[in-house]
PDB file of C-alpha atoms in Angstrom:
ATOM      1  CA  MET A   1      -0.150  -0.002  -0.154  1.00  0.00           C
ATOM      2  CA  TRP A   2       2.964   2.261   0.780  1.00  0.00           C
ATOM      3  CA  ALA A   3       4.476   1.704  -2.557  1.00  0.00           C
ATOM      4  CA  LEU A   4       0.987   2.256  -4.325  1.00  0.00           C
ATOM      5  CA  PHE A   5       1.009   5.680  -2.491  1.00  0.00           C
ATOM      6  CA  MET A   6       4.579   6.466  -3.234  1.00  0.00           C
ATOM      7  CA  HIS A   7       4.317   5.869  -6.727  1.00  0.00           C
ATOM      8  CA  ALA A   8       1.095   7.816  -7.350  1.00  0.00           C
ATOM      9  CA  SER A   9       0.664  11.189  -8.926  1.00  0.00           C
ATOM     10  CA  ILE A  10       0.804  14.288  -6.833  1.00  0.00           C
ATOM     11  CA  VAL A  11      -3.027  14.908  -7.339  1.00  0.00           C
ATOM     12  CA  VAL A  12      -3.818  11.266  -6.227  1.00  0.00           C
ATOM     13  CA  LYS A  13      -1.711  11.483  -3.262  1.00  0.00           C
ATOM     14  CA  LEU A  14      -3.724  14.267  -2.139  1.00  0.00           C
ATOM     15  CA  VAL A  15      -6.816  12.561  -2.711  1.00  0.00           C
ATOM     16  CA  MET A  16      -5.614   9.623  -0.746  1.00  0.00           C
ATOM     17  CA  ILE A  17      -4.449  11.805   2.086  1.00  0.00           C
ATOM     18  CA  GLY A  18      -7.693  13.638   2.170  1.00  0.00           C
ATOM     19  CA  LEU A  19      -9.699  10.457   2.372  1.00  0.00           C
ATOM     20  CA  VAL A  20      -7.492   9.055   5.047  1.00  0.00           C
ATOM     21  CA  THR A  21      -7.698  12.136   6.991  1.00  0.00           C
ATOM     22  CA  SER A  22     -11.385  11.864   6.637  1.00  0.00           C
ATOM     23  CA  SER A  23     -11.574   8.247   7.817  1.00  0.00           C
ATOM     24  CA  ILE A  24      -9.633   9.179  10.786  1.00  0.00           C
ATOM     25  CA  ILE A  25     -12.067  12.050  11.684  1.00  0.00           C
ATOM     26  CA  VAL A  26     -15.040   9.741  10.945  1.00  0.00           C
ATOM     27  CA  TRP A  27     -13.874   6.661  13.303  1.00  0.00           C
ATOM     28  CA  ALA A  28     -13.184   9.608  15.944  1.00  0.00           C
ATOM     29  CA  ILE A  29     -16.781  10.835  15.556  1.00  0.00           C
ATOM     30  CA  ILE A  30     -18.023   7.114  15.713  1.00  0.00           C
ATOM     31  CA  PHE A  31     -16.155   6.585  18.862  1.00  0.00           C
ATOM     32  CA  ASP A  32     -17.336   9.802  20.618  1.00  0.00           C
ATOM     33  CA  LYS A  33     -21.013   9.412  19.616  1.00  0.00           C
ATOM     34  CA  PHE A  34     -21.425   5.882  20.434  1.00  0.00           C
ATOM     35  CA  THR A  35     -19.822   6.724  23.841  1.00  0.00           C
ATOM     36  CA  THR A  36     -21.897   9.703  24.375  1.00  0.00           C
ATOM     37  CA  ILE A  37     -25.074   7.605  23.743  1.00  0.00           C
ATOM     38  CA  ARG A  38     -24.201   5.087  26.090  1.00  0.00           C
ATOM     39  CA  ARG A  39     -23.276   7.813  28.709  1.00  0.00           C
ATOM     40  CA  VAL A  40     -26.540   9.834  28.523  1.00  0.00           C
ATOM     41  CA  ASN A  41     -28.614   6.952  28.403  1.00  0.00           C
ATOM     42  CA  ARG A  42     -27.169   5.555  31.632  1.00  0.00           C
ATOM     43  CA  GLN A  43     -27.399   8.976  33.396  1.00  0.00           C
ATOM     44  CA  ALA A  44     -31.007   9.220  32.297  1.00  0.00           C
ATOM     45  CA  ASN A  45     -31.818   5.672  33.774  1.00  0.00           C
ATOM     46  CA  ASP A  46     -30.247   6.891  37.171  1.00  0.00           C
ATOM     47  CA  PHE A  47     -31.973  10.158  37.025  1.00  0.00           C
ATOM     48  CA  GLU A  48     -35.297   8.470  36.460  1.00  0.00           C
ATOM     49  CA  GLU A  49     -34.864   6.053  39.265  1.00  0.00           C
ATOM     50  CA  ARG A  50     -34.401   8.989  41.537  1.00  0.00           C
ATOM     51  CA  PHE A  51     -37.091  10.967  40.104  1.00  0.00           C
ATOM     52  CA  TRP A  52     -39.587   8.116  40.367  1.00  0.00           C
ATOM     53  CA  ALA A  53     -38.491   7.007  43.942  1.00  0.00           C
ATOM     54  CA  GLY A  54     -41.044   9.608  45.343  1.00  0.00           C
ATOM     55  CA  GLY A  55     -38.521  12.076  46.723  1.00  0.00           C
ATOM     56  CA  SER A  56     -38.967  15.621  47.259  1.00  0.00           C
ATOM     57  CA  LEU A  57     -38.890  17.453  43.761  1.00  0.00           C
ATOM     58  CA  GLU A  58     -37.154  20.373  45.545  1.00  0.00           C
ATOM     59  CA  ASP A  59     -34.333  18.174  46.773  1.00  0.00           C
ATOM     60  CA  LEU A  60     -33.853  16.637  43.304  1.00  0.00           C
ATOM     61  CA  TYR A  61     -33.879  20.027  41.731  1.00  0.00           C
ATOM     62  CA  GLU A  62     -31.022  21.134  44.079  1.00  0.00           C
ATOM     63  CA  SER A  63     -28.958  18.003  43.610  1.00  0.00           C
ATOM     64  CA  ASP A  64     -29.604  17.651  39.941  1.00  0.00           C
ATOM     65  CA  GLY A  65     -31.705  20.250  38.252  1.00  0.00           C
ATOM     66  CA  ALA A  66     -29.898  23.376  39.258  1.00  0.00           C
ATOM     67  CA  LYS A  67     -26.571  22.697  37.748  1.00  0.00           C
ATOM     68  CA  PRO A  68     -27.527  19.763  35.025  1.00  0.00           C
ATOM     69  CA  VAL A  69     -24.765  17.646  33.878  1.00  0.00           C
ATOM     70  CA  HIS A  70     -26.734  15.540  31.536  1.00  0.00           C
ATOM     71  CA  PRO A  71     -29.771  16.284  29.090  1.00  0.00           C
ATOM     72  CA  MET A  72     -32.506  14.739  31.248  1.00  0.00           C
ATOM     73  CA  ALA A  73     -31.528  16.735  34.287  1.00  0.00           C
ATOM     74  CA  ALA A  74     -31.289  19.765  32.172  1.00  0.00           C
ATOM     75  CA  VAL A  75     -34.760  19.415  31.104  1.00  0.00           C
ATOM     76  CA  PHE A  76     -36.173  18.717  34.487  1.00  0.00           C
ATOM     77  CA  GLY A  77     -34.241  21.836  35.719  1.00  0.00           C
ATOM     78  CA  ALA A  78     -35.662  23.999  32.963  1.00  0.00           C
ATOM     79  CA  ALA A  79     -39.170  23.012  33.963  1.00  0.00           C
ATOM     80  CA  MET A  80     -38.908  23.053  37.698  1.00  0.00           C
ATOM     81  CA  GLY A  81     -36.857  26.389  37.589  1.00  0.00           C
ATOM     82  CA  GLU A  82     -39.721  28.051  35.580  1.00  0.00           C
ATOM     83  CA  TRP A  83     -42.412  26.540  37.849  1.00  0.00           C
ATOM     84  CA  ARG A  84     -40.572  27.681  41.085  1.00  0.00           C
ATOM     85  CA  ARG A  85     -40.015  31.157  39.688  1.00  0.00           C
ATOM     86  CA  SER A  86     -43.794  31.557  38.694  1.00  0.00           C
ATOM     87  CA  SER A  87     -44.824  30.030  41.913  1.00  0.00           C
ATOM     88  CA  ARG A  88     -43.150  32.861  43.876  1.00  0.00           C
ATOM     89  CA  ILE A  89     -45.119  35.528  41.961  1.00  0.00           C
ATOM     90  CA  SER A  90     -47.449  37.046  44.436  1.00  0.00           C
ATOM     91  CA  GLY A  91     -51.125  36.387  43.676  1.00  0.00           C
ATOM     92  CA  ILE A  92     -50.419  34.308  40.402  1.00  0.00           C
ATOM     93  CA  ASP A  93     -52.896  31.805  39.423  1.00  0.00           C
ATOM     94  CA  LEU A  94     -50.723  28.696  38.885  1.00  0.00           C
ATOM     95  CA  VAL A  95     -53.486  26.999  36.875  1.00  0.00           C
ATOM     96  CA  HIS A  96     -54.727  29.677  34.448  1.00  0.00           C
ATOM     97  CA  GLY A  97     -51.836  32.100  34.705  1.00  0.00           C
ATOM     98  CA  GLY A  98     -50.004  30.800  31.596  1.00  0.00           C
ATOM     99  CA  VAL A  99     -47.418  28.943  33.960  1.00  0.00           C
ATOM    100  CA  GLN A 100     -47.883  25.603  32.130  1.00  0.00           C
ATOM    101  CA  ASP A 101     -47.208  27.212  28.685  1.00  0.00           C
ATOM    102  CA  ARG A 102     -43.946  28.744  29.923  1.00  0.00           C
ATOM    103  CA  VAL A 103     -43.010  25.435  31.438  1.00  0.00           C
ATOM    104  CA  ASN A 104     -43.595  23.565  28.410  1.00  0.00           C
ATOM    105  CA  ARG A 105     -41.593  26.098  26.374  1.00  0.00           C
ATOM    106  CA  ALA A 106     -38.880  25.898  28.705  1.00  0.00           C
ATOM    107  CA  MET A 107     -38.507  22.043  28.167  1.00  0.00           C
ATOM    108  CA  ALA A 108     -38.953  22.363  24.443  1.00  0.00           C
ATOM    109  CA  ILE A 109     -36.317  24.980  24.023  1.00  0.00           C
ATOM    110  CA  THR A 110     -33.837  22.905  26.432  1.00  0.00           C
ATOM    111  CA  ILE A 111     -34.610  19.565  24.606  1.00  0.00           C
ATOM    112  CA  THR A 112     -33.783  21.141  21.244  1.00  0.00           C
ATOM    113  CA  ARG A 113     -30.536  22.779  22.737  1.00  0.00           C
ATOM    114  CA  GLU A 114     -29.554  19.396  24.298  1.00  0.00           C
ATOM    115  CA  MET A 115     -30.276  17.539  20.940  1.00  0.00           C
ATOM    116  CA  ASP A 116     -28.243  20.132  19.077  1.00  0.00           C
ATOM    117  CA  ARG A 117     -25.507  19.528  21.033  1.00  0.00           C
ATOM    118  CA  LEU A 118     -25.520  15.775  21.032  1.00  0.00           C
ATOM    119  CA  ASN A 119     -26.137  15.908  17.197  1.00  0.00           C
ATOM    120  CA  ARG A 120     -22.940  17.922  16.606  1.00  0.00           C
ATOM    121  CA  TRP A 121     -20.555  16.523  14.037  1.00  0.00           C
ATOM    122  CA  ILE A 122     -23.118  14.031  12.773  1.00  0.00           C
ATOM    123  CA  ILE A 123     -23.577  16.031   9.476  1.00  0.00           C
ATOM    124  CA  PHE A 124     -19.860  15.219   8.855  1.00  0.00           C
ATOM    125  CA  LEU A 125     -20.722  11.610   8.834  1.00  0.00           C
ATOM    126  CA  ALA A 126     -23.840  12.363   6.589  1.00  0.00           C
ATOM    127  CA  THR A 127     -21.390  14.415   3.974  1.00  0.00           C
ATOM    128  CA  ILE A 128     -18.518  12.010   4.013  1.00  0.00           C
ATOM    129  CA  GLY A 129     -20.846   8.921   3.286  1.00  0.00           C
ATOM    130  CA  PRO A 130     -21.889   9.908  -0.094  1.00  0.00           C
ATOM    131  CA  VAL A 131     -18.990  12.050  -0.933  1.00  0.00           C
ATOM    132  CA  ALA A 132     -15.968  10.047  -0.201  1.00  0.00           C
ATOM    133  CA  PRO A 133     -16.531   7.457  -3.123  1.00  0.00           C
ATOM    134  CA  PHE A 134     -16.790  10.105  -5.517  1.00  0.00           C
ATOM    135  CA  ILE A 135     -13.528  11.649  -4.261  1.00  0.00           C
ATOM    136  CA  GLY A 136     -11.686   8.301  -4.633  1.00  0.00           C
ATOM    137  CA  LEU A 137     -13.162   7.986  -8.095  1.00  0.00           C
ATOM    138  CA  PHE A 138     -11.960  11.200  -9.139  1.00  0.00           C
ATOM    139  CA  GLY A 139      -8.472  10.054  -7.848  1.00  0.00           C
ATOM    140  CA  THR A 140      -8.918   6.888 -10.053  1.00  0.00           C
ATOM    141  CA  VAL A 141      -9.667   8.819 -13.164  1.00  0.00           C
ATOM    142  CA  TRP A 142      -6.883  11.074 -12.686  1.00  0.00           C
ATOM    143  CA  GLY A 143      -4.597   8.345 -11.921  1.00  0.00           C
ATOM    144  CA  ILE A 144      -5.731   6.407 -15.058  1.00  0.00           C
ATOM    145  CA  MET A 145      -5.350   9.520 -17.043  1.00  0.00           C
ATOM    146  CA  HIS A 146      -1.688   9.787 -15.955  1.00  0.00           C
ATOM    147  CA  ALA A 147      -1.203   5.998 -16.742  1.00  0.00           C
ATOM    148  CA  PHE A 148      -2.366   6.675 -20.425  1.00  0.00           C
ATOM    149  CA  GLY A 149      -0.008   9.668 -20.482  1.00  0.00           C
ATOM    150  CA  SER A 150       2.992   7.435 -19.453  1.00  0.00           C
ATOM    151  CA  ILE A 151       1.834   4.961 -22.263  1.00  0.00           C
ATOM    152  CA  ALA A 152       2.028   7.764 -24.868  1.00  0.00           C
ATOM    153  CA  ALA A 153       5.147   9.077 -23.469  1.00  0.00           C
ATOM    154  CA  MET A 154       6.928   5.625 -23.823  1.00  0.00           C
ATOM    155  CA  HIS A 155       5.094   4.400 -26.898  1.00  0.00           C
ATOM    156  CA  ASN A 156       4.540   1.152 -25.107  1.00  0.00           C
ATOM    157  CA  THR A 157       1.365  -0.620 -24.348  1.00  0.00           C
ATOM    158  CA  ASN A 158       2.944  -3.486 -22.328  1.00  0.00           C
ATOM    159  CA  LEU A 159       1.051  -4.464 -19.165  1.00  0.00           C
ATOM    160  CA  SER A 160       3.891  -3.846 -16.999  1.00  0.00           C
ATOM    161  CA  VAL A 161       3.893  -0.170 -18.196  1.00  0.00           C
ATOM    162  CA  VAL A 162      -0.137   0.201 -17.691  1.00  0.00           C
ATOM    163  CA  ALA A 163      -0.573  -1.884 -14.681  1.00  0.00           C
ATOM    164  CA  PRO A 164       1.301   0.282 -11.936  1.00  0.00           C
ATOM    165  CA  GLY A 165      -0.479   3.561 -12.827  1.00  0.00           C
ATOM    166  CA  ILE A 166      -3.893   1.939 -12.993  1.00  0.00           C
ATOM    167  CA  SER A 167      -3.515  -0.094  -9.652  1.00  0.00           C
ATOM    168  CA  GLU A 168      -2.540   3.148  -7.746  1.00  0.00           C
ATOM    169  CA  ALA A 169      -5.525   4.813  -9.193  1.00  0.00           C
ATOM    170  CA  LEU A 170      -7.865   2.087  -8.181  1.00  0.00           C
ATOM    171  CA  PHE A 171      -6.311   2.323  -4.645  1.00  0.00           C
ATOM    172  CA  ALA A 172      -7.796   5.720  -4.381  1.00  0.00           C
ATOM    173  CA  THR A 173     -11.335   4.419  -5.207  1.00  0.00           C
ATOM    174  CA  ALA A 174     -10.690   1.498  -2.501  1.00  0.00           C
ATOM    175  CA  ILE A 175      -9.848   4.249   0.254  1.00  0.00           C
ATOM    176  CA  GLY A 176     -13.022   6.142  -0.662  1.00  0.00           C
ATOM    177  CA  LEU A 177     -15.113   3.134  -0.218  1.00  0.00           C
ATOM    178  CA  VAL A 178     -13.139   2.170   3.089  1.00  0.00           C
ATOM    179  CA  THR A 179     -14.160   5.793   4.371  1.00  0.00           C
ATOM    180  CA  ALA A 180     -17.644   5.959   3.189  1.00  0.00           C
ATOM    181  CA  ILE A 181     -18.951   2.622   4.346  1.00  0.00           C
ATOM    182  CA  PRO A 182     -18.326   3.195   8.026  1.00  0.00           C
ATOM    183  CA  ALA A 183     -19.663   6.677   7.759  1.00  0.00           C
ATOM    184  CA  VAL A 184     -23.105   5.722   6.129  1.00  0.00           C
ATOM    185  CA  ILE A 185     -23.611   2.973   8.761  1.00  0.00           C
ATOM    186  CA  ALA A 186     -22.533   5.015  11.781  1.00  0.00           C
ATOM    187  CA  TYR A 187     -24.847   7.818  10.436  1.00  0.00           C
ATOM    188  CA  ASN A 188     -27.868   5.695  10.121  1.00  0.00           C
ATOM    189  CA  VAL A 189     -27.253   4.042  13.796  1.00  0.00           C
ATOM    190  CA  VAL A 190     -26.411   7.245  15.508  1.00  0.00           C
ATOM    191  CA  SER A 191     -29.290   9.183  14.044  1.00  0.00           C
ATOM    192  CA  ASN A 192     -31.641   6.587  14.976  1.00  0.00           C
ATOM    193  CA  SER A 193     -30.188   6.479  18.616  1.00  0.00           C
ATOM    194  CA  MET A 194     -30.527  10.063  18.838  1.00  0.00           C
ATOM    195  CA  SER A 195     -34.107  10.160  17.703  1.00  0.00           C
ATOM    196  CA  VAL A 196     -34.924   7.421  20.335  1.00  0.00           C
ATOM    197  CA  PHE A 197     -33.400   9.504  23.055  1.00  0.00           C
ATOM    198  CA  GLU A 198     -35.076  12.702  21.736  1.00  0.00           C
ATOM    199  CA  ASP A 199     -38.338  10.782  22.117  1.00  0.00           C
ATOM    200  CA  ARG A 200     -37.499   9.785  25.509  1.00  0.00           C
ATOM    201  CA  LEU A 201     -36.826  13.361  26.614  1.00  0.00           C
ATOM    202  CA  ASP A 202     -40.046  14.225  25.177  1.00  0.00           C
ATOM    203  CA  ALA A 203     -41.813  11.477  26.946  1.00  0.00           C
ATOM    204  CA  PHE A 204     -40.176  12.567  30.274  1.00  0.00           C
ATOM    205  CA  GLY A 205     -41.212  16.289  29.546  1.00  0.00           C
ATOM    206  CA  THR A 206     -44.884  15.328  29.014  1.00  0.00           C
ATOM    207  CA  GLU A 207     -45.082  13.219  32.284  1.00  0.00           C
ATOM    208  CA  PHE A 208     -43.105  15.890  34.222  1.00  0.00           C
ATOM    209  CA  ALA A 209     -45.477  18.499  32.843  1.00  0.00           C
ATOM    210  CA  ALA A 210     -48.474  16.532  33.974  1.00  0.00           C
ATOM    211  CA  ILE A 211     -47.095  16.085  37.559  1.00  0.00           C
ATOM    212  CA  LEU A 212     -46.479  20.045  37.472  1.00  0.00           C
ATOM    213  CA  SER A 213     -49.859  20.631  36.321  1.00  0.00           C
ATOM    214  CA  ARG A 214     -51.467  18.600  39.280  1.00  0.00           C
ATOM    215  CA  GLN A 215     -49.292  20.320  41.814  1.00  0.00           C
ATOM    216  CA  SER A 216     -50.419  23.610  40.478  1.00  0.00           C
ATOM    217  CA  GLU A 217     -54.090  22.587  40.686  1.00  0.00           C
ATOM    218  CA  GLU A 218     -53.736  21.170  44.329  1.00  0.00           C
ATOM    219  CA  ARG A 219     -52.244  24.562  45.384  1.00  0.00           C
ATOM    220  CA  GLY A 220     -54.887  26.554  43.772  1.00  0.00           C
ATOM    221  CA  ALA A 221     -57.497  24.357  45.444  1.00  0.00           C
TER     222      ALA A 221
END
């Protein structure tokens, strides 16, 4: 492989270097996203266990929601913080005073912000997946053109003259495919996992909004 790279033309070398660099970035993103998905799901599991354990929401807010370190705690903190601020307003009607709408908006904004943060760099996978094979193909076409140029210069159509240039050119396409295939697979898997996690945050937000609504009605009774 090293010999194929060293004997390639400068344009094909640049294509190969670009594709190898992209492949390294792709695998770094894959490792980061799979690690992140496992971590946020584990943190969400731990948080939900404490949330549904029946303890004080105020205590949970002080321990997790005030300074959240993971997405679900951030959603909880945004909703609880808005509800606490509203409940301290003198004379406010917690049921009909627009509190529930503000709580829902706070959670929706937080979910969007957290998912944007989690989805960072996924667009690179979506770009490299379809583009890398064409970049490799460009290197192949250029290498074959260079090989035919060598044939014309030597006035020799012997296979030993043609084969090295063509093999170097095809190597670029191989690198492009090796770069693209993991990117496409990872993009599909990561996107699906992120979508599932976003649905989980939405479901938690809906359940928590119902709890706050019930508490608002109890206070207003």
